[in-house]
CSV table of C-alpha atoms and ligand atoms in Angstrom, one decimal:
chain,number,residue,atom,x,y,z
A,1,MET,CA,53.2,-25.6,-34.2
A,2,LEU,CA,50.6,-27.5,-31.8
A,3,GLN,CA,48.7,-24.3,-31.0
A,4,ARG,CA,47.2,-22.5,-34.0
A,5,PRO,CA,44.3,-20.1,-32.8
A,6,ARG,CA,43.7,-18.8,-36.4
A,7,ARG,CA,42.3,-22.1,-37.4
A,8,LEU,CA,39.1,-20.8,-35.5
A,9,ARG,CA,38.9,-17.8,-37.5
A,10,VAL,CA,39.2,-18.9,-41.0
A,11,ASN,CA,35.8,-18.3,-42.4
A,12,PRO,CA,32.3,-16.3,-41.2
A,13,ALA,CA,31.0,-20.1,-40.4
A,14,MET,CA,33.9,-21.0,-38.2
A,15,ARG,CA,33.9,-17.6,-36.4
A,16,ALA,CA,30.2,-17.6,-35.9
A,17,MET,CA,30.4,-21.3,-34.4
A,18,VAL,CA,33.0,-20.2,-31.7
A,19,GLN,CA,31.3,-16.7,-31.0
A,20,GLU,CA,31.3,-16.5,-27.1
A,21,THR,CA,29.1,-13.3,-26.7
A,22,GLN,CA,25.6,-13.2,-28.7
A,23,LEU,CA,23.5,-9.9,-28.7
A,24,GLN,CA,19.9,-10.3,-29.0
A,25,ALA,CA,16.8,-7.9,-28.8
A,26,SER,CA,15.5,-9.0,-25.2
A,27,ASN,CA,19.1,-8.0,-23.9
A,28,PHE,CA,18.1,-4.1,-24.5
A,29,ILE,CA,16.3,-1.4,-22.6
A,30,ALA,CA,14.8,1.5,-24.5
A,31,PRO,CA,15.2,4.9,-23.1
A,32,LEU,CA,12.3,7.2,-23.8
A,33,PHE,CA,11.8,11.1,-23.2
A,34,ALA,CA,8.3,12.3,-23.1
A,35,VAL,CA,7.3,15.7,-23.4
A,36,GLU,CA,4.1,17.6,-22.9
A,37,GLY,CA,1.7,18.8,-25.9
A,38,GLU,CA,0.6,17.1,-29.0
A,39,GLY,CA,2.0,16.0,-32.4
A,40,ILE,CA,5.7,16.8,-31.0
A,41,LYS,CA,8.8,14.5,-32.3
A,42,SER,CA,11.8,16.8,-31.6
A,43,GLU,CA,15.3,15.9,-32.3
A,44,ILE,CA,17.5,16.0,-29.3
A,45,SER,CA,20.5,18.3,-31.0
A,46,SER,CA,23.6,16.6,-29.1
A,47,MET,CA,21.8,13.2,-29.8
A,48,PRO,CA,21.3,13.1,-33.5
A,49,GLY,CA,18.6,10.4,-34.5
A,50,TYR,CA,17.1,10.6,-31.0
A,51,TYR,CA,13.8,12.2,-30.0
A,52,ARG,CA,11.5,13.5,-27.4
A,53,TYR,CA,8.0,12.6,-27.8
A,54,SER,CA,4.6,14.0,-26.9
A,55,LEU,CA,2.5,11.3,-25.4
A,56,ASP,CA,0.5,10.8,-28.7
A,57,LEU,CA,3.5,10.1,-30.9
A,58,LEU,CA,5.2,8.1,-28.1
A,59,ARG,CA,2.5,5.7,-28.4
A,60,GLU,CA,3.3,5.0,-31.9
A,61,GLU,CA,7.1,4.7,-30.8
A,62,VAL,CA,6.3,2.1,-28.3
A,63,LEU,CA,4.4,-0.1,-30.5
A,64,GLU,CA,7.1,0.0,-33.0
A,65,LEU,CA,9.8,-0.9,-30.3
A,66,GLU,CA,7.3,-3.9,-29.4
A,67,SER,CA,7.2,-4.9,-33.0
A,68,LEU,CA,10.9,-4.9,-33.2
A,69,GLY,CA,11.2,-7.1,-30.3
A,70,VAL,CA,12.3,-5.0,-27.6
A,71,LYS,CA,11.1,-6.1,-24.0
A,72,SER,CA,11.7,-3.2,-21.5
A,73,LEU,CA,11.4,0.4,-21.8
A,74,LEU,CA,13.1,3.0,-19.4
A,75,LEU,CA,10.9,6.1,-19.3
A,76,PHE,CA,12.2,9.8,-18.4
A,77,VAL,CA,10.1,13.0,-18.6
A,78,LYS,CA,11.1,16.6,-19.6
A,79,VAL,CA,9.3,18.8,-16.9
A,80,GLU,CA,8.2,22.3,-17.8
A,81,ASP,CA,10.3,25.2,-16.0
A,82,ASP,CA,7.3,26.6,-14.0
A,83,LEU,CA,6.7,23.0,-12.7
A,84,LYS,CA,10.2,22.9,-11.0
A,85,ASP,CA,11.0,23.5,-7.6
A,86,ASN,CA,13.4,22.6,-5.1
A,87,GLU,CA,11.3,19.4,-3.5
A,88,GLY,CA,10.1,18.3,-6.9
A,89,GLU,CA,6.4,18.4,-5.7
A,90,GLU,CA,5.1,18.0,-9.3
A,91,ALA,CA,6.7,14.3,-9.2
A,92,LEU,CA,4.0,13.3,-6.9
A,93,ASN,CA,1.1,14.6,-9.1
A,94,PRO,CA,-0.9,11.7,-9.9
A,95,ASP,CA,-1.8,13.6,-13.3
A,96,GLY,CA,1.7,14.7,-14.0
A,97,LEU,CA,3.4,14.1,-17.3
A,98,MET,CA,5.0,10.8,-15.9
A,99,GLN,CA,2.1,9.3,-14.5
A,100,GLN,CA,0.0,9.9,-17.7
A,101,ALA,CA,2.9,8.6,-19.7
A,102,ILE,CA,3.1,5.4,-17.5
A,103,ARG,CA,-0.7,4.8,-17.9
A,104,MET,CA,-0.6,5.5,-21.8
A,105,ILE,CA,2.3,3.2,-22.2
A,106,LYS,CA,1.0,0.3,-20.2
A,107,GLU,CA,-2.5,0.3,-22.1
A,108,THR,CA,-0.8,0.3,-25.3
A,109,VAL,CA,1.8,-2.3,-24.8
A,110,PRO,CA,0.8,-3.9,-21.6
A,111,ASN,CA,3.4,-7.0,-22.2
A,112,LEU,CA,6.4,-5.0,-22.2
A,113,VAL,CA,8.1,-4.2,-18.9
A,114,LEU,CA,8.1,-0.7,-17.9
A,115,MET,CA,10.9,0.9,-15.9
A,116,THR,CA,10.7,4.5,-14.7
A,117,ASP,CA,13.1,7.1,-13.7
A,118,VAL,CA,13.1,7.7,-9.9
A,119,ALA,CA,15.3,11.0,-9.4
A,120,LEU,CA,14.6,14.6,-8.6
A,121,ASP,CA,16.6,16.2,-11.2
A,122,PRO,CA,14.2,16.6,-14.1
A,123,TYR,CA,11.6,18.2,-11.2
A,124,SER,CA,14.3,20.4,-9.7
A,125,CYS,CA,14.7,23.9,-10.0
A,126,TYR,CA,18.4,23.3,-9.1
A,127,GLY,CA,18.9,20.3,-11.5
A,128,HIS,CA,20.0,18.0,-8.5
A,129,ASP,CA,18.9,14.4,-7.8
A,130,GLY,CA,17.7,15.4,-4.5
A,131,ILE,CA,16.6,18.1,-2.3
A,132,VAL,CA,19.1,21.1,-1.8
A,133,GLU,CA,19.5,22.7,1.5
A,134,ASN,CA,22.4,25.3,2.6
A,135,GLY,CA,24.3,24.4,-0.7
A,136,GLU,CA,24.0,20.5,0.1
A,137,ILE,CA,22.1,17.9,-1.3
A,138,ILE,CA,20.5,16.5,1.8
A,139,ASN,CA,20.3,12.6,1.9
A,140,ASP,CA,17.4,11.4,4.3
A,141,GLU,CA,14.8,13.7,3.2
A,142,SER,CA,15.5,13.0,-0.3
A,143,VAL,CA,15.2,9.4,0.2
A,144,GLY,CA,11.8,10.1,1.8
A,145,PHE,CA,10.4,12.0,-1.2
A,146,LEU,CA,12.2,9.3,-3.7
A,147,ALA,CA,10.1,6.6,-2.0
A,148,ASP,CA,6.7,8.9,-2.5
A,149,MET,CA,7.8,9.2,-6.0
A,150,ALA,CA,8.2,5.2,-6.5
A,151,ILE,CA,4.8,4.4,-4.8
A,152,SER,CA,3.3,7.2,-7.2
A,153,HIS,CA,4.8,5.5,-10.3
A,154,ALA,CA,3.9,2.3,-8.7
A,155,GLN,CA,0.2,3.5,-8.6
A,156,ALA,CA,0.1,4.3,-12.5
A,157,GLY,CA,1.4,1.2,-13.4
A,158,ALA,CA,5.1,1.0,-13.6
A,159,ASP,CA,6.5,-2.7,-13.3
A,160,ILE,CA,10.1,-1.6,-12.0
A,161,VAL,CA,11.2,1.7,-10.5
A,162,ALA,CA,14.7,2.9,-11.3
A,163,PRO,CA,16.2,5.0,-8.8
A,164,SER,CA,19.2,7.2,-10.5
A,165,ASP,CA,19.8,9.3,-7.7
A,166,MET,CA,22.6,7.9,-5.6
A,167,MET,CA,21.4,8.9,-2.2
A,168,ASP,CA,22.5,6.4,0.4
A,169,GLY,CA,19.7,3.9,1.6
A,170,ARG,CA,17.0,4.7,-1.1
A,171,ILE,CA,16.7,1.2,-2.4
A,172,GLY,CA,15.9,-0.1,1.1
A,173,ALA,CA,13.5,2.6,2.0
A,174,ILE,CA,11.7,2.4,-1.6
A,175,ARG,CA,11.6,-1.4,-1.0
A,176,ILE,CA,9.6,-1.2,2.2
A,177,ALA,CA,7.4,1.8,0.8
A,178,LEU,CA,6.4,-0.2,-1.9
A,179,ASP,CA,5.5,-3.3,0.0
A,180,THR,CA,4.0,-1.3,2.7
A,181,ALA,CA,1.7,0.5,-0.1
A,182,GLY,CA,1.0,-3.1,-1.3
A,183,PHE,CA,3.3,-3.2,-4.5
A,184,GLU,CA,5.3,-5.9,-3.5
A,185,ASN,CA,5.6,-7.3,-7.1
A,186,VAL,CA,6.9,-3.9,-8.4
A,187,GLY,CA,10.7,-4.4,-8.7
A,188,ILE,CA,13.7,-2.0,-8.4
A,189,MET,CA,16.4,-1.6,-10.7
A,190,ALA,CA,19.1,0.3,-8.7
A,191,TYR,CA,21.6,2.7,-10.2
A,192,SER,CA,24.2,1.3,-8.2
A,193,ALA,CA,27.6,2.3,-9.3
A,194,LYS,CA,26.8,5.7,-11.0
A,195,TYR,CA,29.7,7.8,-11.7
A,196,ALA,CA,29.9,11.1,-11.8
A,197,SER,CA,30.6,11.5,-15.4
A,198,CYS,CA,30.9,14.0,-18.2
A,199,PHE,CA,29.1,11.6,-20.7
A,200,TYR,CA,25.8,12.3,-19.2
A,201,GLY,CA,26.0,15.9,-21.0
A,202,PRO,CA,23.5,15.4,-24.1
A,203,PHE,CA,20.9,13.6,-21.7
A,204,ARG,CA,21.0,16.9,-19.4
A,205,ASP,CA,20.5,18.7,-22.8
A,206,ALA,CA,17.6,16.2,-23.5
A,207,LEU,CA,15.7,17.0,-20.2
A,208,ASP,CA,17.0,20.4,-19.7
A,209,SER,CA,18.1,19.1,-16.1
A,210,ALA,CA,21.9,20.4,-15.8
A,211,PRO,CA,22.6,21.7,-12.2
A,212,VAL,CA,22.1,25.4,-12.4
A,213,ASP,CA,24.7,28.1,-12.3
A,214,MET,CA,23.7,29.7,-9.1
A,215,ASP,CA,25.7,30.9,-5.7
A,216,ASN,CA,25.8,28.4,-3.2
A,217,ILE,CA,24.7,25.5,-5.7
A,218,PRO,CA,26.9,23.0,-6.6
A,219,ARG,CA,27.6,22.7,-10.4
A,220,ASP,CA,28.3,19.2,-10.2
A,221,LYS,CA,27.0,15.6,-8.7
A,222,LYS,CA,30.3,14.6,-7.0
A,223,THR,CA,28.8,14.4,-3.4
A,224,TYR,CA,26.4,11.8,-4.5
A,225,GLN,CA,27.7,10.3,-7.7
A,226,MET,CA,30.9,8.1,-7.8
A,227,ASN,CA,34.4,9.1,-8.2
A,228,PRO,CA,35.6,7.7,-11.7
A,229,ALA,CA,38.8,6.6,-9.9
A,230,ASN,CA,37.1,3.8,-7.5
A,231,ALA,CA,36.4,0.5,-8.0
A,232,LYS,CA,36.1,-0.9,-4.7
A,233,GLU,CA,33.6,1.5,-3.8
A,234,ALA,CA,31.5,0.5,-6.7
A,235,LEU,CA,31.2,-2.9,-5.4
A,236,ARG,CA,30.5,-1.5,-1.7
A,237,GLU,CA,27.6,0.2,-3.5
A,238,VAL,CA,26.5,-2.9,-5.3
A,239,GLN,CA,26.4,-5.1,-2.1
A,240,LEU,CA,24.5,-2.3,-0.2
A,241,ASP,CA,22.1,-2.4,-2.6
A,242,LEU,CA,21.7,-5.9,-3.1
A,243,ALA,CA,21.4,-6.4,0.6
A,244,GLU,CA,18.5,-3.6,0.6
A,245,GLY,CA,16.6,-5.6,-1.9
A,246,ALA,CA,17.5,-4.7,-5.4
A,247,ASP,CA,16.1,-6.6,-8.2
A,248,ILE,CA,18.7,-5.4,-11.0
A,249,VAL,CA,21.7,-3.7,-10.3
A,250,MET,CA,23.4,-1.2,-12.8
A,251,VAL,CA,26.8,0.4,-13.8
A,252,LYS,CA,26.9,3.6,-15.5
A,253,PRO,CA,28.4,4.7,-17.9
A,254,ALA,CA,29.3,1.5,-19.8
A,255,MET,CA,32.4,1.8,-22.1
A,256,ALA,CA,34.7,3.6,-19.8
A,257,TYR,CA,33.4,1.2,-16.7
A,258,LEU,CA,33.9,-2.3,-18.2
A,259,ASP,CA,36.0,-3.5,-15.4
A,260,ILE,CA,33.3,-2.4,-13.2
A,261,ILE,CA,30.7,-4.2,-15.0
A,262,ARG,CA,32.9,-7.4,-14.7
A,263,GLN,CA,33.4,-7.2,-10.9
A,264,THR,CA,29.7,-6.4,-10.4
A,265,LYS,CA,28.7,-9.5,-12.3
A,266,ASP,CA,31.2,-11.7,-10.5
A,267,ILE,CA,29.6,-10.5,-7.1
A,268,SER,CA,26.0,-10.1,-8.1
A,269,SER,CA,23.3,-12.8,-7.4
A,270,VAL,CA,20.8,-10.8,-9.7
A,271,PRO,CA,21.1,-9.6,-13.3
A,272,VAL,CA,23.5,-6.8,-14.0
A,273,SER,CA,22.4,-3.9,-16.3
A,274,ALA,CA,24.8,-1.4,-18.2
A,275,TYR,CA,23.6,1.9,-19.2
A,276,HIS,CA,25.4,2.9,-22.6
A,277,VAL,CA,24.7,6.6,-22.0
A,278,SER,CA,23.9,9.8,-24.1
A,279,GLY,CA,27.5,10.8,-24.3
A,280,GLU,CA,28.8,7.3,-25.6
A,281,TYR,CA,26.0,7.7,-28.1
A,282,ALA,CA,27.0,11.0,-29.4
A,283,MET,CA,30.5,10.1,-29.6
A,284,ILE,CA,29.7,7.4,-32.1
A,285,LYS,CA,27.3,9.7,-34.0
A,286,ALA,CA,29.6,12.6,-34.0
A,287,ALA,CA,32.6,10.5,-35.3
A,288,ALA,CA,30.5,8.9,-37.9
A,289,GLU,CA,28.9,12.0,-39.1
A,290,LYS,CA,32.7,13.2,-39.7
A,291,GLY,CA,33.4,10.3,-41.6
A,292,TRP,CA,35.9,8.9,-39.0
A,293,LEU,CA,34.3,5.9,-37.7
A,294,ASN,CA,31.8,3.5,-39.2
A,295,GLU,CA,28.8,4.1,-37.0
A,296,GLU,CA,27.4,0.4,-37.2
A,297,GLU,CA,30.5,-1.4,-36.6
A,298,ALA,CA,31.4,1.1,-33.7
A,299,MET,CA,27.8,0.3,-32.5
A,300,VAL,CA,28.1,-3.4,-32.5
A,301,GLU,CA,31.7,-3.7,-31.2
A,302,CYS,CA,30.8,-1.5,-28.2
A,303,LEU,CA,27.6,-3.2,-27.3
A,304,THR,CA,29.1,-6.8,-27.7
A,305,ALA,CA,32.1,-5.6,-25.4
A,306,ILE,CA,29.5,-4.2,-22.8
A,307,LYS,CA,27.7,-7.6,-22.9
A,308,ARG,CA,31.0,-9.5,-22.9
A,309,ALA,CA,32.0,-7.6,-19.6
A,310,GLY,CA,29.1,-9.0,-18.0
A,311,ALA,CA,26.1,-7.0,-18.7
A,312,ASP,CA,22.8,-8.9,-18.8
A,313,LEU,CA,21.1,-5.9,-20.1
A,314,ILE,CA,22.1,-2.8,-21.8
A,315,ALA,CA,20.0,0.5,-21.8
A,316,THR,CA,21.3,2.2,-25.3
A,317,TYR,CA,20.0,4.8,-27.6
A,318,PHE,CA,21.1,2.6,-30.3
A,319,VAL,CA,18.3,0.3,-29.4
A,320,LYS,CA,16.6,0.4,-32.6
A,321,ASP,CA,19.5,0.1,-34.7
A,322,ILE,CA,21.2,-2.5,-33.1
A,323,ILE,CA,18.0,-4.9,-33.1
A,324,LYS,CA,17.4,-4.2,-37.1
A,325,TYR,CA,21.3,-4.8,-37.5
A,326,LEU,CA,21.0,-8.3,-35.6
A,327,GLN,CA,17.4,-9.0,-37.6
A,328,ALA,CA,19.6,-8.4,-40.8
A,329,GLN,CA,22.2,-10.9,-39.6
A,330,GLY,CA,19.6,-13.4,-39.2
B,1,PBG,C1,19.5,11.7,-13.5
B,1,PBG,C2,20.0,10.8,-14.6
B,1,PBG,C3,21.2,11.3,-15.4
B,1,PBG,C4,21.1,10.1,-16.6
B,1,PBG,C5,20.1,9.1,-16.3
B,1,PBG,N1,19.5,9.6,-15.1
B,1,PBG,C6,22.0,12.2,-15.8
B,1,PBG,C7,22.5,12.7,-14.7
B,1,PBG,O1,22.8,11.9,-13.5
B,1,PBG,O2,22.8,13.9,-14.6
B,1,PBG,C8,21.9,9.9,-17.6
B,1,PBG,C9,21.7,9.2,-18.7
B,1,PBG,C10,22.5,9.4,-20.2
B,1,PBG,O3,23.3,10.0,-20.1
B,1,PBG,O4,22.0,8.9,-20.9
B,1,PBG,N2,19.0,11.2,-12.6
């Protein structure tokens, strides 16, 4: 036989030598959930081992993440029910939880890249990413609001805003708004190909942000998030966001969309990120709890596959575990 591929797999040193995909700490984006209050570290029931923090304890958490070698954070807030409305007015409060959290994090770990979630759902009494009118999530008014929200985050100190809403035209509108307000160095990570996925379930538990069960309010996000059956449409979304000035484009979720990550990487002139979402984390945790999967092996395999598919950056709830694993490997 002339070709014996097994020669390059004979032992660990040989396998390490020819390994094509390497994970490193700087690849990972750490999602953070902030809540009101003090001394709070509450576990999200559908995301075992992942927590919501009040700002005092979030401070310790971001210091730990920095010491592990994490470079970027992606901040979400859980908004109190009585502060929610249809327009998400609280999102623009300069002393709102998001703005306070941004200031605290930039004071505590000024050298990390702080990304912030721009979308209405945590603030919306209907749990939608835009403003609801007559049973529809209206686009252009929502975009105007999201641009104001991005400015508010930039004023508080965000390095990169991350619109996760999937309204049309929001990247361009946010870019113009940021530039006009003097924030030309604040970047945009666009959730470009975000699918209407069941795998966001645990995240909606974490933030209590699921679409409400109410007459005339859509219970799903299918009029703005993408149909999982479509690939070409994802590339259209990516191209639009690139043309509108996105600095990073994202595909979300990750594992069920590796083909989309690869195709995005092939056409993208900017870094590609992938979001290994809450349900993907929960599946591995649940199977491991039952003894059906080895948690560490499943985590490493999934994250390696996401990077191999073309993701330069990966947002994952396994961020601490994977970095500790990589450190232990030396
Ligand atoms: C909403 C948003 C969602 C996630 C990030 N931003 C959920 C949704 O679209 O309903 C999901 C993240 C995850 O599941 O880990 N703007």
